[in-house]
Structure formats: structure tokens, C-alpha cells
PDB file of C-alpha atoms (C1' of nucleotides) in Angstrom:
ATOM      1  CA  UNK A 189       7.957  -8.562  -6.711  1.00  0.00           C
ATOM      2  CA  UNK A 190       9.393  -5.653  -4.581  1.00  0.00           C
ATOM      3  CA  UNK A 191       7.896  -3.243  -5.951  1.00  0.00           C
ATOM      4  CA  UNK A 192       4.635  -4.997  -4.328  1.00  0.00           C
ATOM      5  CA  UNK A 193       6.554  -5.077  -0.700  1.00  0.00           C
ATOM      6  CA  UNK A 194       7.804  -1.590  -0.660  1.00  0.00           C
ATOM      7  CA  UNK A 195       4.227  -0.046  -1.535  1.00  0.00           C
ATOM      8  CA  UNK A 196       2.587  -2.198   0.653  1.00  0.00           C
ATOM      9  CA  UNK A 197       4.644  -1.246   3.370  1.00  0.00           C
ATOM     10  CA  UNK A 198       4.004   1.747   3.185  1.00  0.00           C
ATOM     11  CA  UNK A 199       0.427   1.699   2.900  1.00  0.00           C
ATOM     12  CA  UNK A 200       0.048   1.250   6.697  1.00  0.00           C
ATOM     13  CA  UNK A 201      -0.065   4.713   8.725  1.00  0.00           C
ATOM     14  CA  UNK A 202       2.149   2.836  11.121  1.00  0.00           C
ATOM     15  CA  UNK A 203       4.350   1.376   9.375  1.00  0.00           C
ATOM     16  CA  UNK A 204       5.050   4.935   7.906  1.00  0.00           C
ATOM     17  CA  UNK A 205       5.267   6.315  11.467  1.00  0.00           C
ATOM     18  CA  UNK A 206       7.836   3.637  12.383  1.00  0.00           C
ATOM     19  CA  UNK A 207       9.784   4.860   9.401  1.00  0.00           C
ATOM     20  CA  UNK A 208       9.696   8.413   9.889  1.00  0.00           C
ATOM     21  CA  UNK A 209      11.102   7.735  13.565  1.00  0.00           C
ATOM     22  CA  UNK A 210      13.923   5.227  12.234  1.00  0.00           C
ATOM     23  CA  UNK A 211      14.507   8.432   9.317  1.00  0.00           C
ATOM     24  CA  UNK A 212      15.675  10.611  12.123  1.00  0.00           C
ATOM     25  CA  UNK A 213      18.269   8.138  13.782  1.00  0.00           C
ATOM     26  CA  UNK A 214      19.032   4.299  14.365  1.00  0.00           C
ATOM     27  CA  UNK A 215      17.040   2.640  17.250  1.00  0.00           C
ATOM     28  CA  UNK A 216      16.138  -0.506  18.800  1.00  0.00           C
ATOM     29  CA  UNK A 217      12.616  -1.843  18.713  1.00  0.00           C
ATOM     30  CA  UNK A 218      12.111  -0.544  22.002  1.00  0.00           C
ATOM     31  CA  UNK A 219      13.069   2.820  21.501  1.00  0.00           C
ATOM     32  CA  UNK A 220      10.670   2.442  18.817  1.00  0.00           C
ATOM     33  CA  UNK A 221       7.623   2.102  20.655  1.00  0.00           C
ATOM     34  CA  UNK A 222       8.133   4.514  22.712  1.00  0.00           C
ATOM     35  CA  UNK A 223       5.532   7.404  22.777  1.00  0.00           C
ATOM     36  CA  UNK A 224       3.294   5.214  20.365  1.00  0.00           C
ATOM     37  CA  UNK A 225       1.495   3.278  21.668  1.00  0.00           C
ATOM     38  CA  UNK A 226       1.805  -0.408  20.152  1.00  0.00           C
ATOM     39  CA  UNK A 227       2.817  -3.845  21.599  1.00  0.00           C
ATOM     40  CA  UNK A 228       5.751  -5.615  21.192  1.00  0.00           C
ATOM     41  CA  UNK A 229       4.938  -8.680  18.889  1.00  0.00           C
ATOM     42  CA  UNK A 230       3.076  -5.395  16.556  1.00  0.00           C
ATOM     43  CA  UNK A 231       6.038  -3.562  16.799  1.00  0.00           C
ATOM     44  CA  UNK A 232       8.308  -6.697  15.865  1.00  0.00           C
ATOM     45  CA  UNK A 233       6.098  -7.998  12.955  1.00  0.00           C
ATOM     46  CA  UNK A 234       5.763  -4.268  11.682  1.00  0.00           C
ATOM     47  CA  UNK A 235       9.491  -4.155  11.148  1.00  0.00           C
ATOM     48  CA  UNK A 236       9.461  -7.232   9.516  1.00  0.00           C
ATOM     49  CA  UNK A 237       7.379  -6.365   6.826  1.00  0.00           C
ATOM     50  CA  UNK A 238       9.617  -2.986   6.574  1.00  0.00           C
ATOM     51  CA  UNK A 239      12.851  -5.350   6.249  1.00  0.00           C
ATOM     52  CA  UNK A 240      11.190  -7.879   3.700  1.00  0.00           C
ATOM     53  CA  UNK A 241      10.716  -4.713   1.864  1.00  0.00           C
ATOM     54  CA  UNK A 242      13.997  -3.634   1.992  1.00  0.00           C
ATOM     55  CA  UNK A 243      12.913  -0.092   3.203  1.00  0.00           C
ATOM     56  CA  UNK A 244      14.623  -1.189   6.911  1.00  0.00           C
ATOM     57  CA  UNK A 245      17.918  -3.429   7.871  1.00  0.00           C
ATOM     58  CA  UNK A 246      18.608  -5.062  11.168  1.00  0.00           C
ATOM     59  CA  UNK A 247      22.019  -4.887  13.473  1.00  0.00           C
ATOM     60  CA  UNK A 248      22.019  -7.355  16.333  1.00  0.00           C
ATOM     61  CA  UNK A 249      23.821  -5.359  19.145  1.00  0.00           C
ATOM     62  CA  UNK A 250      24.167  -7.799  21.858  1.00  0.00           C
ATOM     63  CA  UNK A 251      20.787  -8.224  23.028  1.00  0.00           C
ATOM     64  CA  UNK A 252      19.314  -5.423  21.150  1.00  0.00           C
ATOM     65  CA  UNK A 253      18.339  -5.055  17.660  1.00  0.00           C
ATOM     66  CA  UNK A 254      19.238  -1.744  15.899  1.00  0.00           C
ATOM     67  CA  UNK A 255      17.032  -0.633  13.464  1.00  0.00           C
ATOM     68  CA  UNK A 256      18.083   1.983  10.241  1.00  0.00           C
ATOM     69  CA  UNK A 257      16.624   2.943   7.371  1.00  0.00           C
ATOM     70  CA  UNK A 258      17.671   0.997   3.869  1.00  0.00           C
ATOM     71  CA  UNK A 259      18.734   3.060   1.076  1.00  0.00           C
ATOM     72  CA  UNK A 260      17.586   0.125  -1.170  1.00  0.00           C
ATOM     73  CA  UNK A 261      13.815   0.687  -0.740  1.00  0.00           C
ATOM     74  CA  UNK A 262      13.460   4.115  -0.750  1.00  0.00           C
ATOM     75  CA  UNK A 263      15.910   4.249  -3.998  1.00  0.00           C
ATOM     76  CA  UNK A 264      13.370   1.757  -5.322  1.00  0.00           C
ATOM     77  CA  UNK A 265      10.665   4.077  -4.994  1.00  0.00           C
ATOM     78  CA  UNK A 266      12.814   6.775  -6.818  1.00  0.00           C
ATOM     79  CA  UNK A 267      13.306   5.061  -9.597  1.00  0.00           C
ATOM     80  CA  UNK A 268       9.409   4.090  -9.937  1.00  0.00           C
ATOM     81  CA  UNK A 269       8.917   7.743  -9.474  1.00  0.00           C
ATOM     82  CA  UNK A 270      11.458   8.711 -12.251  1.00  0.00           C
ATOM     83  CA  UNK A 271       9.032   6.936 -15.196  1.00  0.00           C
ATOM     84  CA  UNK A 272       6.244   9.115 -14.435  1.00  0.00           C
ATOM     85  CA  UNK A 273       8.617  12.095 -14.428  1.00  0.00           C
ATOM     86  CA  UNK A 274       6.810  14.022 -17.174  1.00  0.00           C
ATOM     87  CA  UNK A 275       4.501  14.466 -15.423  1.00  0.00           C
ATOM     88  CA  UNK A 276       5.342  16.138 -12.226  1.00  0.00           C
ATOM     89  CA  UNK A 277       7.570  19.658 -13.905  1.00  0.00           C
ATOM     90  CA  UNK A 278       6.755  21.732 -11.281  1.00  0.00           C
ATOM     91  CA  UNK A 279       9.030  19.844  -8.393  1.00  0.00           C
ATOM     92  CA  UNK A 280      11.966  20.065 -10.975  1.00  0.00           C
ATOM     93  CA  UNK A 281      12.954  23.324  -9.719  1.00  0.00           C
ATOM     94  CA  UNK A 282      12.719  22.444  -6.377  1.00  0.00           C
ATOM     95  CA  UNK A 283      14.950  19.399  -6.634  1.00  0.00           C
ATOM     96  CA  UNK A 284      17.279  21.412  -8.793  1.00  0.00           C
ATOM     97  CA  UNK A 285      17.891  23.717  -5.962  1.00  0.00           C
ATOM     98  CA  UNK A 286      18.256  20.959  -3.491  1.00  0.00           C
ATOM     99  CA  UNK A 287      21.200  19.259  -5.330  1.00  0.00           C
ATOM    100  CA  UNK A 288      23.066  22.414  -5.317  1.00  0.00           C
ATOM    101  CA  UNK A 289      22.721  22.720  -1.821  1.00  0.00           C
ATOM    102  CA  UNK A 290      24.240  18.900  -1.378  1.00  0.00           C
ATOM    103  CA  UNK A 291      27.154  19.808  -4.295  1.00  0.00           C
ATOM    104  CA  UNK A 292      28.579  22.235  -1.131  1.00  0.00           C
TER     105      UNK A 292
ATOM    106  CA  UNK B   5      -4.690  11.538   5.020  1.00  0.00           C
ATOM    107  CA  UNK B   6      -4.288  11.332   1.168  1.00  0.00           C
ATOM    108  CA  UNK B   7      -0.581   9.896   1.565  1.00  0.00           C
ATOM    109  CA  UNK B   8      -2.688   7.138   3.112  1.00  0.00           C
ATOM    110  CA  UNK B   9      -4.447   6.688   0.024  1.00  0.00           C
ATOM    111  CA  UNK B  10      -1.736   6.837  -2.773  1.00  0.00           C
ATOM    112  CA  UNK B  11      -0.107   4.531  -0.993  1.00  0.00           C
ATOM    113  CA  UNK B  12      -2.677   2.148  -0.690  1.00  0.00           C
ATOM    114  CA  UNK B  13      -3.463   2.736  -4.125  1.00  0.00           C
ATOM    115  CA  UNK B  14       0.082   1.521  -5.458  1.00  0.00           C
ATOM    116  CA  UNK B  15       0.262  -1.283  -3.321  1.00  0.00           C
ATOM    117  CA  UNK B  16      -1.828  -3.204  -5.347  1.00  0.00           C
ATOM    118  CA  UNK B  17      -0.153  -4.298  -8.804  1.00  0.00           C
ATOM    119  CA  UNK B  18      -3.148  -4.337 -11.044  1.00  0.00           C
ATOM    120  CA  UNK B  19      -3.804  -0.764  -9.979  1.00  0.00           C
ATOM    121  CA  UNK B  20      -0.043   0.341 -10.579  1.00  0.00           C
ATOM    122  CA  UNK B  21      -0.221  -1.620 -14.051  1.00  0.00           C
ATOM    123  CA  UNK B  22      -3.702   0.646 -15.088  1.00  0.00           C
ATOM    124  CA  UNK B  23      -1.386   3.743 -14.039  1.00  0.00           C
ATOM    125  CA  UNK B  24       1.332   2.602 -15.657  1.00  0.00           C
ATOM    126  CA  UNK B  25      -0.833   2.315 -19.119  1.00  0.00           C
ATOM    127  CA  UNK B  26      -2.582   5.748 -18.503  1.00  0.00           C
ATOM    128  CA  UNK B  27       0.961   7.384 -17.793  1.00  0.00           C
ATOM    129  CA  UNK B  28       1.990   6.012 -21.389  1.00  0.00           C
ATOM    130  CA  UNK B  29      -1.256   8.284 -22.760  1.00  0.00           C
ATOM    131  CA  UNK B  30      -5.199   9.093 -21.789  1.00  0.00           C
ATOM    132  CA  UNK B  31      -7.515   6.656 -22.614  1.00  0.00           C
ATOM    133  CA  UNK B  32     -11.218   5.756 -21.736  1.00  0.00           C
ATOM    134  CA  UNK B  33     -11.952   3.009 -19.576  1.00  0.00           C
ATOM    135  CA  UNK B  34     -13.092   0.335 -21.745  1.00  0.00           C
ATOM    136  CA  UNK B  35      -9.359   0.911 -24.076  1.00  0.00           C
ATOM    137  CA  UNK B  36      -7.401   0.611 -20.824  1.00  0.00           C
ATOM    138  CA  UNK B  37      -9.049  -3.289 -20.326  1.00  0.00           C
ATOM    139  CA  UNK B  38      -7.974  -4.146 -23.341  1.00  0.00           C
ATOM    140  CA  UNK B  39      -5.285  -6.836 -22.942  1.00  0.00           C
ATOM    141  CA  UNK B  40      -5.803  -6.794 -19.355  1.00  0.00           C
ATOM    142  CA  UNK B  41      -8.392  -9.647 -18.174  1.00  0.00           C
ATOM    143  CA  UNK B  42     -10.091  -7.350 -15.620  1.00  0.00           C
ATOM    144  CA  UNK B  43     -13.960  -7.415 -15.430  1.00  0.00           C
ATOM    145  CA  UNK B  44     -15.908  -3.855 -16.737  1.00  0.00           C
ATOM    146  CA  UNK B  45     -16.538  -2.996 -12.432  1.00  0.00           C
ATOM    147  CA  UNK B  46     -13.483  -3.911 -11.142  1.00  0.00           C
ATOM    148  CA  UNK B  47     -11.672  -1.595 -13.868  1.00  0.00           C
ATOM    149  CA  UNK B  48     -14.550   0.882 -12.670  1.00  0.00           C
ATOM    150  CA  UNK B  49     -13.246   0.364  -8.761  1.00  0.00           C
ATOM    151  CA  UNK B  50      -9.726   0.352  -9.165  1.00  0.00           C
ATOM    152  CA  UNK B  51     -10.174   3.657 -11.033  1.00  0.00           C
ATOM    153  CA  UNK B  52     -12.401   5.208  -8.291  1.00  0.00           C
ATOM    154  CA  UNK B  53      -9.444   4.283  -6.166  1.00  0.00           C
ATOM    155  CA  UNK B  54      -6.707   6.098  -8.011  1.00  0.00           C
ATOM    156  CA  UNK B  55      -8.744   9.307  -8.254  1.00  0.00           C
ATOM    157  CA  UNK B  56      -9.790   9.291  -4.596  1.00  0.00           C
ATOM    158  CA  UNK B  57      -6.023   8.981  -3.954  1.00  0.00           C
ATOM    159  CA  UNK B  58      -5.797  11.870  -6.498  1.00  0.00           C
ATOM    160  CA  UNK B  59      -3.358   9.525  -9.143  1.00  0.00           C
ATOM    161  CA  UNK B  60      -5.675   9.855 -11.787  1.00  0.00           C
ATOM    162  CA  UNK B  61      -8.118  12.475 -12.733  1.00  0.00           C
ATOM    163  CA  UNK B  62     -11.261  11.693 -15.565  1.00  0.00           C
ATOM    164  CA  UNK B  63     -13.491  13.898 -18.096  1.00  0.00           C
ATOM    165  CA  UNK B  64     -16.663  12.671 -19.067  1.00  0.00           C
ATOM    166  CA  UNK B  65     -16.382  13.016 -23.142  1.00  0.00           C
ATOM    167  CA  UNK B  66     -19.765  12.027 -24.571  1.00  0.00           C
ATOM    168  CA  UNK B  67     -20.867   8.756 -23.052  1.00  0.00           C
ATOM    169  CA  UNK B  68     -17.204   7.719 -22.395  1.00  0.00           C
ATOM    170  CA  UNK B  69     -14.809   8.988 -19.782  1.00  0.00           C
ATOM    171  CA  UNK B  70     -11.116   9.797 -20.687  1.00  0.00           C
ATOM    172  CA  UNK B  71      -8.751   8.639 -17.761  1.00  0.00           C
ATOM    173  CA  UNK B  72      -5.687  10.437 -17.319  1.00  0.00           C
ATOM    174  CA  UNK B  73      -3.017  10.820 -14.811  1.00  0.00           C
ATOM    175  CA  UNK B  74      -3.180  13.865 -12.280  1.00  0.00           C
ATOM    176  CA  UNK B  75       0.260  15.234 -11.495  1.00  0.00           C
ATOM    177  CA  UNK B  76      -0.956  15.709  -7.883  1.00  0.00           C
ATOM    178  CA  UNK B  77      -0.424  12.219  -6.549  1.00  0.00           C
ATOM    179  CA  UNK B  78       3.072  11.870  -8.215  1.00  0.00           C
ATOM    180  CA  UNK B  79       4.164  15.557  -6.792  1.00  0.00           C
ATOM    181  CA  UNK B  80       2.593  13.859  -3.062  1.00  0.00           C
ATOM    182  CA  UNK B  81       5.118  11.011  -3.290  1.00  0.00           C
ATOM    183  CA  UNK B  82       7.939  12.880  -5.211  1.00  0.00           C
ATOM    184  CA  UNK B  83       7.567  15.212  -1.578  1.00  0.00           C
ATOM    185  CA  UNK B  84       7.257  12.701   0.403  1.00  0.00           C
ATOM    186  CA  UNK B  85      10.633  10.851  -1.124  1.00  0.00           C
ATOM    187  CA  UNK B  86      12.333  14.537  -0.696  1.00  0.00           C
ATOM    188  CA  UNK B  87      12.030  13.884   3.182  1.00  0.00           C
ATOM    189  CA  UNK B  88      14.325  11.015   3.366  1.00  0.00           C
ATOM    190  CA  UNK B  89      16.749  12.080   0.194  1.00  0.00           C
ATOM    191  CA  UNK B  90      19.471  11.980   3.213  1.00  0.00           C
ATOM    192  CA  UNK B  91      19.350   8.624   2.325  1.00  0.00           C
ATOM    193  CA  UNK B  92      19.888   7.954  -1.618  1.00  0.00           C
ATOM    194  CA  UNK B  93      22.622   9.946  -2.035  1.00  0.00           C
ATOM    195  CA  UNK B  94      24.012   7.197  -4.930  1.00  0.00           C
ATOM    196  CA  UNK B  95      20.677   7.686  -6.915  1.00  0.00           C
ATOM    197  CA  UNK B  96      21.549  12.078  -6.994  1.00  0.00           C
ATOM    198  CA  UNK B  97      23.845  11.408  -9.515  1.00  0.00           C
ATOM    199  CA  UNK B  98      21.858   9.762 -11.972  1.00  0.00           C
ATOM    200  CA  UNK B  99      18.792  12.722 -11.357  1.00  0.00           C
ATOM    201  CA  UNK B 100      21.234  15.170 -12.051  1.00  0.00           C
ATOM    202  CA  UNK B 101      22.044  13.597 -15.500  1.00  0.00           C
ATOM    203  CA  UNK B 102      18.075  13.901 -15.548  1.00  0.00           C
ATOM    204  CA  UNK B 103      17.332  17.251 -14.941  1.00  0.00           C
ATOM    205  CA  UNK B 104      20.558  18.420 -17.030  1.00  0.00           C
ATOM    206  CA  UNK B 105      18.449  16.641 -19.779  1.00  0.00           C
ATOM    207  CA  UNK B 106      15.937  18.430 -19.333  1.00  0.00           C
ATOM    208  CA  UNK B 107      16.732  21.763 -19.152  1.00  0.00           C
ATOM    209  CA  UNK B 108      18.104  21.622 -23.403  1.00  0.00           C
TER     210      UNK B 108
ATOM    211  C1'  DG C 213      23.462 -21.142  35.659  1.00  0.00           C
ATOM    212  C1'  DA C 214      19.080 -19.325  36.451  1.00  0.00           C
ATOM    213  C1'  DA C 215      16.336 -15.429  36.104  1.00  0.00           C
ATOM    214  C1'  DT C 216      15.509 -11.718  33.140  1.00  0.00           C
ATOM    215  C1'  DC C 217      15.603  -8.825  29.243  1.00  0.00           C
ATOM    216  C1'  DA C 218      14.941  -7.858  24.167  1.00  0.00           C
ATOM    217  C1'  DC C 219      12.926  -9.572  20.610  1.00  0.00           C
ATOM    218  C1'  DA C 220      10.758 -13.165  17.283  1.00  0.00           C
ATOM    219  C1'  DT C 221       7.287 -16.434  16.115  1.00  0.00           C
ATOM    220  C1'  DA C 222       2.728 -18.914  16.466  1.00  0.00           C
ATOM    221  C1'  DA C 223      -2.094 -19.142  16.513  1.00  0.00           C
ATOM    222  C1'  DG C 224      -6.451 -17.087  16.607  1.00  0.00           C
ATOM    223  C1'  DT C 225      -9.704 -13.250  15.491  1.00  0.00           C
ATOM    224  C1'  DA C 226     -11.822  -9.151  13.497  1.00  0.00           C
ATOM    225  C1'  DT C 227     -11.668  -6.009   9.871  1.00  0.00           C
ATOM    226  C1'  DG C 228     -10.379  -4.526   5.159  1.00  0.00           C
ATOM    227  C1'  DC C 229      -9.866  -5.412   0.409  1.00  0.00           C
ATOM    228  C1'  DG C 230     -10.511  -7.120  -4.350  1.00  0.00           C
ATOM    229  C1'  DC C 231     -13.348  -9.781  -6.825  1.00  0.00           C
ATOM    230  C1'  DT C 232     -17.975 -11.370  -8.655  1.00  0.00           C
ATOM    231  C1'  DT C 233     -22.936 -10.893 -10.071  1.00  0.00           C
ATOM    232  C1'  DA C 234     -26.594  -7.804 -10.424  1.00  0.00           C
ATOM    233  C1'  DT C 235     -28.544  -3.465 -11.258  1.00  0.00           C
ATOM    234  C1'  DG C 236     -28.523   1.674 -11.852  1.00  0.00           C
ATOM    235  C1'  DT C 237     -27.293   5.958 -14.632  1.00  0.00           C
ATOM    236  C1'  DT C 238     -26.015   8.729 -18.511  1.00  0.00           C
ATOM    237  C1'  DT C 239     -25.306   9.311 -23.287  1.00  0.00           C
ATOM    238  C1'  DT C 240     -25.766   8.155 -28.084  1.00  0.00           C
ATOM    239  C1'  DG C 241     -27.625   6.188 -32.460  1.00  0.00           C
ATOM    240  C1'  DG C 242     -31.258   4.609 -35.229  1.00  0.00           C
TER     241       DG C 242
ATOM    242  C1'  DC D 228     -38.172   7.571 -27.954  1.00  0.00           C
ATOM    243  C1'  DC D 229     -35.948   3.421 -26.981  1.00  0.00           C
ATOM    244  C1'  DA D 230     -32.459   0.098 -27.266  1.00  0.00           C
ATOM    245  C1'  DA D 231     -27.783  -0.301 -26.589  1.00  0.00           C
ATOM    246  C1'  DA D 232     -23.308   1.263 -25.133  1.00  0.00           C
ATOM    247  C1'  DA D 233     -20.094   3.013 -21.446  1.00  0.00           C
ATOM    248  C1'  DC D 234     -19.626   3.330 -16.900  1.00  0.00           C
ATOM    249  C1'  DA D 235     -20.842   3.512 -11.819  1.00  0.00           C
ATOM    250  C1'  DT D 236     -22.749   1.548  -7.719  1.00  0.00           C
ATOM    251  C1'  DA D 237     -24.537  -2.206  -4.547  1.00  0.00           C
ATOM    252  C1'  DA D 238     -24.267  -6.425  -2.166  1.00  0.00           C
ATOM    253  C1'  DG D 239     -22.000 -10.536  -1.075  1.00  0.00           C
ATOM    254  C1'  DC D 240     -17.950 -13.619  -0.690  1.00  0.00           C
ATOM    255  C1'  DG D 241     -13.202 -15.354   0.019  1.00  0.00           C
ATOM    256  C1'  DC D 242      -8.805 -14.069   1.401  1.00  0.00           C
ATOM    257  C1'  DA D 243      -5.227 -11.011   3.159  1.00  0.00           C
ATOM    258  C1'  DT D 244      -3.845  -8.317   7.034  1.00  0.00           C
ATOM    259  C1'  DA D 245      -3.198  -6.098  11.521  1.00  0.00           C
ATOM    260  C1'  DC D 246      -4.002  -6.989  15.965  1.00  0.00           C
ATOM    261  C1'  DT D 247      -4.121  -9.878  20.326  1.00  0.00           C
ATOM    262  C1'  DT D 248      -2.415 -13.510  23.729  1.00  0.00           C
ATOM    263  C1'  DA D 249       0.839 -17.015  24.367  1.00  0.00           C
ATOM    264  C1'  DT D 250       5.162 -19.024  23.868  1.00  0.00           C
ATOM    265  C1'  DG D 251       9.926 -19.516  21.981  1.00  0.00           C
ATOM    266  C1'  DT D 252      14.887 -17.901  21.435  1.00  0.00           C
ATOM    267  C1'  DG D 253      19.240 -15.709  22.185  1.00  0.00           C
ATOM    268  C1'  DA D 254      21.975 -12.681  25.075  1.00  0.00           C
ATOM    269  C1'  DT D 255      23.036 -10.628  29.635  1.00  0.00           C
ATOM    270  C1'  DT D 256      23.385 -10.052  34.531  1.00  0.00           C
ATOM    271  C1'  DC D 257      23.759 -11.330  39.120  1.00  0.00           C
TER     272       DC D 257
END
DNA sequence: GAATCACATAAGTATGCGCTTATGTTTTGG
DNA sequence: CCAAAACATAAGCGCATACTTATGTGATTC
């Protein structure tokens, strides 16, 4: 189940980190881990777990790997988030105003 | 870090499926095993795990305790989804549709 | 083409997590 | 009151998981 990957994922501060870093731009695992302190085989089998969870894709560049965040998780998570919408009225404003900024 | 919690609350699927039947209505604990094959204290931990991660929220009503989700948790993920909405642009449609709904 | 670089995989270990059994606590009904 | 019901908490156990060290793999550079 994905649903199992993508929330597990994300369960690890790390992981999250790693995410948030990948959020602002494409970048190779080494670029990753820089300014946070993690080794290499962490930093590879972190992103694995991020890609089997479809929240991350992979680009082989020559001998680098570029790293970007995958729309498919994240709209996953959306759509989880959507059943318990009911319950959460007082961001509906909010995201109201943010699609009329993106409608330009 | 409470986004620490929620998500490790969700990423296990017995906990999401005990949300998923308290999102559908409040109940007490012993209703919500019903059907479920889940032993009286781990029911009792799984909910102590959800309202430390502030997804659910009790009241003691006589000798029984009415579970209930707590918008809280939801609004925590709903902002922390807002964050990377750069990157599910093909799910704005379909919120739009949403909120249209619900404004009557 | 051999050394090196960027990264993945393997194996081992320590800690966390979800379960069980057992017991405690609060409330109600007779 | 006191027995039972509804839940919470405690302690222990097996397994997943996040890390480490070591090694493997594919691409590049000299």
C-alpha cells in the first residue's frame, strides 16, 4: 500500500529535511548532504525510501544522480487529506485565496 | 515537534483505519473495536497516540470516553501540504471544483 | 585503462515500535 | 458498598528501522 510508504516516509525528521531541501531545487545526493550532517550510504538509503514512496524521482546525469521532488506522492497525500475535509473549514479561506493568486 | 508526531501517527495503517472510522462520526472506544480484531490496550495505545499527535481529541462521558477527531492535526498537515503546492498544480483543479461546492 | 568519483547495496547493531499479558483507575448499577 | 464495566498504564517481547562499516557498480578523467 502507498499510502503506508508515503506516511512512513515522512515520519522520519530527516527524511522530511531531505525533502524540504529537494522542495527548493533539484540536487544530487551530494549536494544533499551538505550542511547536514549524515553519511553517504544514510543519505543514499534515505532517498530510497523517499523514491519507493513516490514522494522523490531519480535522473542519472552522467555520474551524478539528480534528485526532484514527485508530484505523485505529495498529490497522494492531498487526496487523503481531501476525505477528512469537513473537518478542517477554517484553511478553506486560506486556500481560496491562494488559487486566485495561481489563476494570475 | 508535533509534525513529528502526526506523521508517525499515520504511518501506521491500523491507526489511520481508527481515524478513518472516527472521521465517519464520534464514538467511544469499545464501538470503534468493533469489527476491527484489535485487543481492548492496543485500541487504548493507538488512541493515546493520535491525541498526543493532536488527530484525535476525547471527553470522558460517564464511564466511557467519546473519541473524536480534532481539526488541529488535519489543519498541521493541510499547512504543511500548502508548502510544496508548487508541486500539484494538476490536483488545483479538482480543489477548486471543491471549494466552489462548498461555498452554495 | 587504471585510478577516482558518485552513488548503491550488504551486513551487522542498537534503538524504537506495536503487540501481548497483567494490573490499575474511574464510573456505574444493583 | 461492591462487583462489574470501560478504559488506561506497566512490563516484556519480537520485529522493524536507522545507523554504521565495508564493499560493489557505473561513469569520468588523466
Amino acid at each position: 500500500m502507498i499510502e503506508n510508504d508515503i506516511f512512513r516516509a515522512l515520519s522520519d525528521p530527516t527524511r522530511r529535511a531531505i525533502f524540504e531541501k529537494l522542495a527548493a531545487g533539484g540536487m544530487n545526493a551530494s549536494a544533499l548532504r551538505e550542511g547536514m550532517e549524515i553519511s553517504q550510504p544514510a543519505m543514499s538509503q534515505h532517498l530510497a525510501v523517499l523514491r519507493s514512496a513516490k514522494l522523490v524521482r531519480e535522473e542519472r546525469q552522467g555520474r551524478f544522480v539528480n534528485y526532484e521532488v514527485d508530484p505523485d506522492g505529495l498529490a497522494l497525500i492531498a487526496q487523503w487529506l481531501e476525505k477528512y475535509r469537513a473537518y478542517w473549514p477554517a484553511r478553506i479561506e486560506a486556500l481560496k485565496v491562494l488559487l486566485k493568486d495561481m489563476d494570475q
